[in-house]
Short mmCIF file of C-alpha atoms and ligand atoms in Angstrom, two decimals:
data_model
loop_
_atom_site.label_atom_id
_atom_site.label_comp_id
_atom_site.label_asym_id
_atom_site.label_seq_id
_atom_site.Cartn_x
_atom_site.Cartn_y
_atom_site.Cartn_z
CA MET A 9 205.86 -28.13 -68.05
CA LYS A 10 203.47 -31.00 -66.93
CA ARG A 11 205.16 -30.74 -63.63
CA SER A 12 204.64 -27.04 -62.81
CA GLN A 13 201.25 -27.89 -63.07
CA SER A 14 200.77 -29.83 -60.19
CA LEU A 15 202.45 -27.33 -57.89
CA SER A 16 200.05 -25.56 -55.63
CA LEU A 17 199.07 -22.08 -55.51
CA CYS A 18 199.48 -21.32 -51.39
CA LEU A 19 197.46 -18.53 -49.48
CA LEU A 20 198.92 -16.70 -46.82
CA LEU A 21 196.52 -14.38 -45.49
CA THR A 22 197.67 -12.20 -42.78
CA SER A 23 198.87 -14.64 -40.38
CA ALA A 24 197.28 -18.00 -41.66
CA ILE A 25 198.15 -20.17 -44.22
CA THR A 26 195.96 -21.97 -47.01
CA CYS A 27 197.10 -24.08 -49.51
CA LEU A 28 194.71 -24.52 -52.36
CA ALA A 29 195.71 -27.97 -53.41
CA THR A 30 197.73 -30.43 -51.88
CA GLN A 31 201.55 -30.40 -51.36
CA LEU A 32 203.58 -31.32 -54.33
CA PRO A 33 205.75 -34.85 -54.30
CA LEU A 34 209.83 -34.71 -53.81
CA LEU A 35 210.28 -31.99 -56.55
CA THR A 36 213.84 -30.73 -56.00
CA ARG A 37 214.12 -27.97 -58.59
CA PRO A 38 211.87 -26.42 -61.45
CA SER A 39 212.12 -28.77 -64.62
CA LEU A 40 211.50 -26.14 -67.68
CA PRO A 41 212.09 -26.35 -71.25
CA ALA A 42 215.30 -23.87 -72.33
CA SER A 43 213.45 -21.70 -73.60
CA SER A 44 211.50 -20.44 -70.53
CA THR A 45 215.56 -18.95 -69.45
CA SER A 46 216.08 -17.21 -72.41
CA ASN A 47 217.01 -13.82 -73.17
CA THR A 48 213.47 -13.63 -74.82
CA GLU A 49 211.77 -14.59 -72.08
CA LEU A 50 213.64 -11.95 -70.10
CA LEU A 51 212.68 -9.46 -72.24
CA SER A 52 209.06 -10.46 -72.40
CA LEU A 53 208.51 -10.86 -68.76
CA HIS A 54 210.19 -7.65 -68.23
CA ARG A 55 207.96 -6.10 -70.92
CA ARG A 56 204.54 -7.76 -68.69
CA LEU A 57 205.72 -6.33 -65.43
CA ILE A 58 206.03 -2.85 -67.25
CA GLU A 59 202.65 -3.69 -68.90
CA ILE A 60 200.71 -4.07 -65.98
CA GLU A 61 200.21 -0.65 -64.19
CA SER A 62 201.42 -0.88 -60.32
CA ILE A 63 201.98 2.96 -58.48
CA SER A 64 202.10 2.07 -55.02
CA GLY A 65 198.69 1.19 -53.42
CA ASN A 66 197.64 -0.22 -56.31
CA GLU A 67 199.71 -3.56 -56.83
CA GLN A 68 197.17 -6.01 -56.69
CA ALA A 69 197.16 -6.66 -60.21
CA ILE A 70 200.70 -7.37 -60.83
CA GLY A 71 201.00 -9.33 -57.74
CA ASP A 72 198.33 -12.04 -58.92
CA TRP A 73 199.95 -11.83 -62.36
CA LEU A 74 203.37 -12.35 -60.98
CA ALA A 75 202.41 -15.09 -58.31
CA SER A 76 200.82 -17.29 -61.56
CA TYR A 77 203.86 -16.95 -63.38
CA LEU A 78 206.04 -18.07 -61.01
CA VAL A 79 203.42 -20.81 -60.49
CA MET A 80 204.00 -21.81 -64.14
CA HIS A 81 207.75 -21.84 -63.78
CA GLY A 82 207.78 -24.06 -60.88
CA PHE A 83 207.66 -22.28 -58.09
CA GLN A 84 205.45 -23.10 -54.87
CA VAL A 85 204.35 -19.41 -53.92
CA GLN A 86 202.67 -17.63 -51.18
CA LYS A 87 200.79 -14.37 -51.29
CA GLN A 88 201.18 -12.25 -47.78
CA TYR A 89 198.27 -9.69 -47.75
CA VAL A 90 199.74 -6.47 -46.77
CA THR A 91 196.37 -4.67 -47.04
CA LYS A 92 193.00 -6.95 -48.39
CA ASP A 93 193.94 -6.05 -51.85
CA ARG A 94 197.72 -5.50 -51.55
CA LEU A 95 200.49 -8.71 -51.40
CA ASN A 96 203.72 -9.45 -51.46
CA ILE A 97 204.81 -12.46 -53.56
CA LEU A 98 207.20 -15.17 -51.56
CA ALA A 99 208.56 -17.77 -54.01
CA TYR A 100 210.60 -21.29 -53.34
CA VAL A 101 211.21 -24.75 -54.15
CA ASN A 102 209.96 -27.06 -51.48
CA SER A 103 210.55 -25.01 -47.94
CA ASN A 104 210.06 -21.54 -47.90
CA LYS A 105 212.75 -21.76 -44.77
CA THR A 106 215.56 -21.36 -46.82
CA ASP A 107 219.22 -19.63 -46.90
CA ILE A 108 219.32 -17.29 -49.21
CA LEU A 109 216.63 -14.05 -50.21
CA VAL A 110 216.39 -12.30 -53.34
CA THR A 111 214.14 -9.45 -53.50
CA SER A 112 213.02 -6.02 -54.81
CA HIS A 113 209.83 -4.36 -54.59
CA ILE A 114 206.36 -4.39 -57.47
CA ASP A 115 205.38 -0.76 -56.79
CA THR A 116 206.49 2.31 -58.92
CA VAL A 117 206.16 5.85 -58.70
CA PRO A 118 203.56 7.87 -60.49
CA PRO A 119 203.10 8.64 -63.53
CA TYR A 120 202.28 5.54 -65.75
CA ILE A 121 204.47 5.68 -68.70
CA PRO A 122 203.89 2.60 -71.47
CA TYR A 123 206.00 0.21 -72.81
CA SER A 124 208.34 1.20 -75.62
CA ILE A 125 211.36 -0.63 -77.34
CA HIS A 126 213.62 1.46 -79.68
CA ASN A 127 216.85 1.35 -80.41
CA GLY A 128 218.28 -0.86 -78.29
CA SER A 129 216.51 0.32 -74.57
CA ILE A 130 213.60 0.16 -72.76
CA TRP A 131 211.34 2.61 -72.00
CA GLY A 132 208.09 2.80 -69.37
CA ARG A 133 207.67 3.38 -65.96
CA GLY A 134 209.59 0.89 -63.55
CA SER A 135 211.73 -0.22 -67.07
CA VAL A 136 214.64 0.47 -64.71
CA ASP A 137 212.78 1.05 -60.60
CA ALA A 138 212.47 -1.87 -60.03
CA LYS A 139 210.63 -4.12 -62.88
CA ALA A 140 214.37 -4.65 -64.51
CA CYS A 141 215.69 -6.10 -60.78
CA VAL A 142 212.55 -8.47 -60.76
CA ALA A 143 212.75 -10.14 -64.06
CA ALA A 144 216.42 -10.15 -64.27
CA GLN A 145 216.51 -11.75 -60.78
CA ILE A 146 213.58 -14.24 -61.65
CA ILE A 147 215.68 -15.44 -64.92
CA ALA A 148 219.08 -15.81 -63.31
CA SER A 149 217.54 -18.08 -60.51
CA LEU A 150 215.35 -20.17 -63.14
CA ARG A 151 218.74 -20.75 -64.81
CA LEU A 152 220.56 -21.49 -61.37
CA LEU A 153 218.11 -23.97 -60.41
CA GLN A 154 218.59 -26.06 -63.55
CA THR A 155 222.36 -25.81 -62.88
CA THR A 156 222.76 -25.88 -59.22
CA LYS A 157 224.38 -28.72 -56.78
CA SER A 158 223.84 -26.55 -53.82
CA THR A 159 222.47 -27.91 -50.46
CA LYS A 160 221.60 -24.30 -49.99
CA SER A 161 218.10 -22.85 -51.22
CA LEU A 162 217.06 -19.45 -51.88
CA SER A 163 213.39 -18.14 -52.27
CA LEU A 164 212.11 -14.82 -54.04
CA LEU A 165 210.69 -12.03 -52.55
CA TYR A 166 208.96 -9.19 -54.36
CA VAL A 167 206.97 -6.35 -52.08
CA VAL A 168 204.40 -3.46 -52.22
CA GLY A 169 205.20 0.37 -51.10
CA GLU A 170 208.79 0.54 -51.45
CA GLU A 171 208.26 3.70 -52.94
CA VAL A 172 206.17 5.26 -50.09
CA SER A 173 207.06 4.04 -46.54
CA GLY A 174 208.15 0.19 -47.19
CA THR A 175 204.67 -0.92 -45.86
CA GLY A 176 205.48 -4.24 -47.60
CA MET A 177 209.06 -5.51 -46.29
CA LYS A 178 207.83 -3.85 -42.95
CA TYR A 179 205.18 -5.87 -43.13
CA PHE A 180 206.84 -9.15 -44.83
CA SER A 181 209.75 -8.62 -41.69
CA ALA A 182 207.19 -8.38 -38.76
CA ASN A 183 205.05 -11.17 -39.49
CA ALA A 184 207.10 -13.95 -41.62
CA PRO A 185 210.43 -14.32 -38.88
CA SER A 186 213.40 -15.88 -40.66
CA ASN A 187 217.15 -16.41 -40.84
CA TYR A 188 218.48 -15.58 -43.98
CA SER A 189 222.31 -16.03 -44.25
CA ALA A 190 222.12 -13.40 -47.64
CA VAL A 191 219.61 -11.32 -48.65
CA LEU A 192 220.36 -9.41 -51.92
CA PHE A 193 217.97 -6.69 -52.63
CA GLY A 194 217.52 -5.41 -55.99
CA GLU A 195 217.97 -1.28 -56.95
CA PRO A 196 219.63 0.02 -59.58
CA THR A 197 223.21 0.38 -59.24
CA GLU A 198 224.59 0.55 -62.79
CA GLY A 199 225.77 -2.89 -62.63
CA ARG A 200 227.65 -2.39 -59.65
CA LEU A 201 227.70 -3.38 -55.41
CA ALA A 202 226.24 -0.97 -53.69
CA SER A 203 228.64 -0.80 -50.61
CA GLY A 204 226.33 1.55 -48.61
CA HIS A 205 223.38 4.35 -48.75
CA LYS A 206 222.76 7.25 -46.17
CA GLY A 207 220.08 7.16 -43.77
CA MET A 208 217.51 9.49 -43.50
CA MET A 209 215.13 11.06 -41.50
CA SER A 210 212.18 13.73 -42.16
CA PHE A 211 210.66 16.82 -39.51
CA THR A 212 207.68 19.29 -39.70
CA LEU A 213 208.68 22.70 -38.41
CA SER A 214 205.20 24.59 -37.13
CA ILE A 215 205.16 28.20 -36.40
CA GLU A 216 202.19 29.78 -34.79
CA GLY A 217 202.41 33.55 -34.81
CA LYS A 218 200.09 36.16 -35.02
CA ALA A 219 198.25 38.28 -37.92
CA ALA A 220 198.14 42.54 -37.95
CA HIS A 221 198.25 44.60 -40.68
CA SER A 222 201.46 44.81 -42.18
CA GLY A 223 201.66 48.56 -41.30
CA TYR A 224 201.76 47.86 -38.15
CA PRO A 225 204.02 44.66 -37.87
CA TRP A 226 204.96 45.11 -34.01
CA LEU A 227 201.23 44.43 -33.58
CA GLY A 228 201.45 40.90 -34.56
CA ILE A 229 203.70 38.07 -34.84
CA ASP A 230 205.65 37.41 -37.99
CA ALA A 231 205.30 33.36 -38.38
CA ASN A 232 207.31 33.92 -41.86
CA ARG A 233 210.47 35.04 -40.02
CA ILE A 234 210.41 32.69 -37.61
CA LEU A 235 210.37 30.63 -39.90
CA LEU A 236 213.75 31.96 -42.16
CA HIS A 237 215.76 32.24 -38.78
CA CYS A 238 215.05 28.40 -38.10
CA LEU A 239 216.06 27.97 -41.93
CA ASN A 240 219.39 29.70 -41.61
CA ALA A 241 220.10 27.93 -38.41
CA LEU A 242 219.50 24.49 -40.10
CA GLU A 243 221.43 25.72 -43.19
CA LYS A 244 224.44 26.56 -40.80
CA LEU A 245 223.85 23.04 -39.03
CA GLU A 246 224.05 21.19 -42.06
CA GLY A 247 228.06 21.88 -42.72
CA GLU A 248 228.17 20.39 -38.86
CA LEU A 249 226.91 17.25 -39.75
CA PRO A 250 228.14 14.03 -38.95
CA ALA A 251 229.81 13.35 -42.61
CA ASP A 252 231.54 9.93 -43.52
CA LYS A 253 234.95 8.89 -46.46
CA VAL A 254 232.56 6.75 -48.43
CA LEU A 255 228.73 8.65 -47.96
CA GLY A 256 230.13 11.83 -48.10
CA ASN A 257 228.68 14.91 -46.53
CA SER A 258 224.87 14.48 -43.95
CA THR A 259 222.52 16.83 -46.32
CA ILE A 260 219.26 18.65 -45.13
CA ASN A 261 216.18 19.44 -47.70
CA PHE A 262 213.40 21.88 -47.05
CA GLY A 263 210.77 20.29 -48.95
CA MET A 264 208.10 22.20 -48.60
CA ILE A 265 207.42 25.45 -47.03
CA GLN A 266 203.80 27.35 -46.38
CA GLY A 267 203.32 30.28 -44.91
CA GLY A 268 200.85 33.63 -44.65
CA VAL A 269 198.30 34.59 -46.97
CA ALA A 270 198.32 37.71 -48.57
CA ASN A 271 201.42 40.35 -48.77
CA ASN A 272 199.88 43.11 -46.63
CA VAL A 273 198.80 40.59 -43.81
CA VAL A 274 201.62 39.69 -40.98
CA PRO A 275 201.80 35.99 -41.34
CA ALA A 276 200.03 34.17 -38.41
CA SER A 277 201.53 30.59 -39.13
CA ALA A 278 204.20 28.76 -41.11
CA THR A 279 205.16 25.16 -41.33
CA ALA A 280 208.21 23.32 -43.29
CA GLU A 281 208.42 19.88 -44.36
CA ILE A 282 212.38 18.95 -43.87
CA SER A 283 214.45 15.85 -44.80
CA ILE A 284 217.85 14.85 -43.59
CA ARG A 285 220.02 12.12 -45.62
CA ILE A 286 222.30 11.03 -42.72
CA ALA A 287 226.40 9.79 -43.91
CA SER A 288 227.18 9.05 -40.71
CA GLY A 289 225.47 8.57 -36.85
CA SER A 290 222.37 8.03 -35.23
CA PRO A 291 218.56 9.50 -36.45
CA GLU A 292 218.83 10.42 -32.50
CA HIS A 293 222.00 12.00 -32.60
CA ILE A 294 221.44 13.82 -35.59
CA ARG A 295 217.53 14.64 -33.63
CA ASP A 296 219.33 16.36 -30.88
CA LEU A 297 221.53 18.75 -33.00
CA VAL A 298 218.30 20.07 -34.90
CA GLN A 299 216.71 20.54 -31.18
CA ASP A 300 219.49 22.46 -30.02
CA ALA A 301 219.85 23.95 -33.21
CA LEU A 302 216.73 25.77 -32.34
CA LYS A 303 216.05 26.11 -28.97
CA PRO A 304 216.66 30.03 -28.65
CA ILE A 305 214.56 30.66 -31.90
CA LYS A 306 212.11 28.60 -29.52
CA SER A 307 212.55 30.58 -26.86
CA GLN A 308 212.56 33.81 -28.10
CA THR A 309 209.16 32.70 -30.24
CA GLU A 310 207.54 31.94 -27.18
CA ALA A 311 209.03 35.20 -25.27
CA GLN A 312 207.14 36.70 -27.63
CA GLY A 313 204.08 34.41 -27.43
CA GLY A 314 204.25 32.83 -30.52
CA HIS A 315 204.65 28.77 -30.61
CA LEU A 316 207.15 26.99 -32.51
CA SER A 317 207.24 22.79 -32.96
CA VAL A 318 209.00 20.19 -34.45
CA SER A 319 207.54 17.23 -34.75
CA PHE A 320 209.81 13.90 -36.14
CA SER A 321 207.30 12.10 -38.43
CA ASN A 322 209.37 8.71 -36.92
CA ARG A 323 212.60 7.31 -35.64
CA GLY A 324 214.08 7.15 -39.27
CA TYR A 325 217.10 5.04 -39.41
CA GLY A 326 220.77 5.54 -39.55
CA PRO A 327 223.31 5.04 -42.39
CA VAL A 328 222.98 1.36 -44.42
CA ARG A 329 226.28 -0.79 -44.77
CA ILE A 330 226.13 -3.09 -47.40
CA ASP A 331 228.59 -6.04 -48.03
CA THR A 332 230.20 -6.06 -51.23
CA ASP A 333 232.82 -9.07 -50.69
CA ILE A 334 231.79 -10.63 -53.80
CA PRO A 335 234.64 -11.88 -56.55
CA ASP A 336 234.44 -9.70 -59.72
CA PHE A 337 232.07 -6.56 -59.28
CA ASP A 338 232.83 -2.93 -58.73
CA SER A 339 231.42 -1.05 -55.82
CA VAL A 340 229.73 1.69 -55.38
CA SER A 341 227.78 4.26 -52.75
CA VAL A 342 224.31 5.29 -53.77
CA ASN A 343 222.38 8.22 -52.34
CA TYR A 344 219.09 6.78 -52.27
CA GLY A 345 216.88 5.11 -49.81
CA THR A 346 215.94 1.11 -50.18
CA ASP A 347 214.20 -1.67 -48.04
CA ILE A 348 216.98 -2.70 -46.54
CA PRO A 349 216.92 -1.18 -43.23
CA ASN A 350 213.23 -2.54 -42.98
CA LEU A 351 214.31 -6.06 -42.49
CA GLU A 352 215.36 -7.20 -39.45
CA GLY A 353 217.74 -9.97 -38.84
CA LYS A 354 221.47 -10.65 -38.75
CA HIS A 355 221.95 -11.42 -42.61
CA LYS A 356 224.72 -10.29 -44.96
CA GLN A 357 223.15 -8.24 -47.46
CA TYR A 358 223.52 -7.25 -50.54
CA LEU A 359 222.36 -4.62 -53.07
CA TYR A 360 222.33 -5.06 -56.88
CA GLY A 361 220.77 -3.75 -60.23
CA PRO A 362 220.82 -2.69 -63.42
CA GLY A 363 220.36 0.79 -64.92
CA SER A 364 221.03 4.41 -63.62
CA ILE A 365 218.79 6.02 -60.36
CA GLN A 366 219.96 9.11 -62.58
CA VAL A 367 216.49 8.22 -65.13
CA CYS A 368 214.45 6.80 -62.09
CA HIS A 369 211.11 8.44 -61.08
CA GLY A 370 211.55 11.26 -64.31
CA PRO A 371 209.89 10.41 -67.67
CA ASN A 372 212.57 8.92 -69.88
CA GLU A 373 213.25 5.83 -67.57
CA HIS A 374 214.58 3.52 -70.03
CA LEU A 375 217.87 1.13 -69.85
CA LYS A 376 219.59 -0.83 -72.79
CA VAL A 377 218.37 -4.12 -73.60
CA LYS A 378 222.19 -5.27 -73.20
CA GLU A 379 221.75 -3.90 -69.71
CA LEU A 380 219.01 -5.89 -68.32
CA GLU A 381 220.79 -9.09 -69.94
CA ASP A 382 223.87 -8.30 -68.80
CA ALA A 383 221.75 -7.99 -65.22
CA ALA A 384 220.66 -11.41 -65.37
CA ILE A 385 223.90 -13.10 -66.00
CA ALA A 386 225.39 -11.28 -63.23
CA TYR A 387 222.36 -11.94 -60.93
CA GLU A 388 223.31 -15.44 -61.49
CA LYS A 389 227.17 -15.40 -60.83
CA ILE A 390 226.34 -13.20 -57.58
CA LEU A 391 223.91 -16.34 -56.82
CA GLU A 392 226.19 -19.02 -57.14
CA TYR A 393 228.49 -17.48 -54.73
CA LEU A 394 225.76 -16.76 -52.09
CA LEU A 395 224.93 -20.63 -52.70
CA ARG A 396 228.26 -22.31 -52.78
CA ASP A 397 228.69 -24.92 -49.85
CA ASN A 398 231.81 -23.88 -47.90
C1 NAG B 411 220.87 5.16 -80.52
O1 NAG B 411 221.60 4.45 -79.65
C2 NAG B 411 222.76 5.11 -79.55
C3 NAG B 411 223.60 4.38 -78.67
O2 NAG B 411 222.64 4.10 -77.22
C4 NAG B 411 222.84 6.16 -79.42
O3 NAG B 411 224.33 7.11 -79.55
C5 NAG B 411 222.28 7.10 -80.84
O4 NAG B 411 222.15 8.33 -80.46
C6 NAG B 411 220.85 6.32 -80.57
N1 NAG B 411 219.87 6.57 -81.71
C7 NAG B 411 218.64 7.65 -81.95
C8 NAG B 411 217.77 7.61 -82.88
O5 NAG B 411 217.96 7.70 -80.20
C1 NAG B 412 206.61 -19.69 -44.07
O1 NAG B 412 205.16 -20.66 -44.24
C2 NAG B 412 204.72 -20.74 -42.93
C3 NAG B 412 203.59 -21.85 -43.05
O2 NAG B 412 203.45 -23.02 -43.87
C4 NAG B 412 204.85 -19.65 -42.08
O3 NAG B 412 204.32 -19.69 -40.30
C5 NAG B 412 206.08 -18.94 -41.69
O4 NAG B 412 205.72 -17.53 -41.45
C6 NAG B 412 206.75 -18.84 -43.67
N1 NAG B 412 207.67 -18.36 -43.72
C7 NAG B 412 207.89 -16.81 -44.18
C8 NAG B 412 209.09 -16.47 -44.58
O5 NAG B 412 207.22 -16.48 -45.22
C1 NAG B 413 219.60 -19.06 -37.38
O1 NAG B 413 220.42 -19.72 -38.56
C2 NAG B 413 221.88 -19.61 -37.24
C3 NAG B 413 223.15 -19.77 -38.81
O2 NAG B 413 222.43 -21.06 -39.26
C4 NAG B 413 221.66 -20.64 -36.95
O3 NAG B 413 223.34 -20.69 -35.95
C5 NAG B 413 220.76 -20.46 -35.74
O4 NAG B 413 220.41 -21.26 -34.47
C6 NAG B 413 218.77 -19.88 -36.38
N1 NAG B 413 218.47 -19.20 -35.37
C7 NAG B 413 216.53 -19.14 -35.31
C8 NAG B 413 216.35 -18.13 -34.58
O5 NAG B 413 216.84 -20.06 -36.27
C1 NAG B 414 231.16 18.15 -47.69
O1 NAG B 414 230.98 19.84 -46.74
C2 NAG B 414 231.94 20.25 -46.85
C3 NAG B 414 231.93 21.79 -45.67
O2 NAG B 414 231.01 21.19 -44.89
C4 NAG B 414 232.87 21.02 -47.90
O3 NAG B 414 233.96 21.60 -48.45
C5 NAG B 414 232.50 20.02 -49.59
O4 NAG B 414 232.71 19.78 -50.46
C6 NAG B 414 231.18 19.04 -49.10
N1 NAG B 414 231.39 17.19 -49.73
C7 NAG B 414 231.18 17.27 -50.75
C8 NAG B 414 230.89 15.94 -51.64
O5 NAG B 414 229.69 17.96 -51.23
ZN1 ZN B 415 213.34 1.35 -55.85
#
């Protein structure tokens, strides 16, 4: 532990870097007592991470805590401020130019659920998504760094904002250009290597009609009815969207619809928030299909004197292929989005994590202690493979 106290804590402020202490003497790996990589330490790290509430937007406390934990355990740490109180954490030994990046996110969805452990399982917000990944990755990396003879090196990156729009990873990608040969992402995959996930795009439909007395509907333009036509057209389109052998069908979610003011008034406006999970094809192609499907309704609406607009919030992203070429692991495709498309680069990419996505974001988020312990062993195996000198 003595050695680690001489480590420097560097602050990466937007683009400028300040180191609080002088650089280290030559140090090739953290040298720590065996207890610092035990299963007891794994459980206590996981517990501490869950006890610090870190709902997206409120990640400062967990970022600061995690930075000092990593410094105490022999890493050099750069804090990358995404905004003045939201920070990504990058940890490494010796140099931040490494071959491998190991990453996950430190934010969670709301509401906060306190930590509890009973009957061999751990409960609480983030217990699976993704604090189990964070804890298991850190302990696995520490174990590996004690023993590896590889000339390759790794960094750990913990980002903010994954649950909302990937702000943290997008910021890292734009501001810390890097050249990794492989990146290992952590999200719950029930202990298997994910082979891919669908892409995603979202848009808003807005219809302006004209209000009238419901007894005289011909005096108005019924925005809700126009919306119904749009939803019908999109539902029909859903069956024709490109599918993929591995990822399955593309699917449409009519996530939120609103319209009208009262049962006896012809509705003057209606909106719908819609997203599409893309199994195959580019977001541009899907956008064209959506626009074509709505074109006849749009002209009809405009001929009546109403207005229909389709606005896409951003480009979205296409289906993501993930590498699975690590011996002795099963693979599985998943249906959720990740930070993988937010990190630019030509690296190989892997996705692995303990626990089931099915309980994440819900009130009964939990995993077995055994799953957490097994994940640390599995991460160590994966990293050993990625760090091998070939
Ligand atoms: C305890 O866990 C076991 C195995 O996970 C399960 O079968 C059992 O129902 C649990 N018991 C209680 C009281 O939750
Ligand atoms: C590594 O640190 C340098 C400055 O010391 C910085 O310019 C660079 O962006 C950092 N790289 C990463 C991947 O954070
Ligand atoms: C990235 O790494 C590859 C292989 O290690 C190397 O050939 C290439 O020059 C590097 N590119 C940059 C921009 O550093
Ligand atoms: C995919 O869609 C087709 C029809 O478009 C349907 O027959 C099939 O059951 C769907 N597959 C899945 C996995 O939902
Ligand atoms: Zn997650």
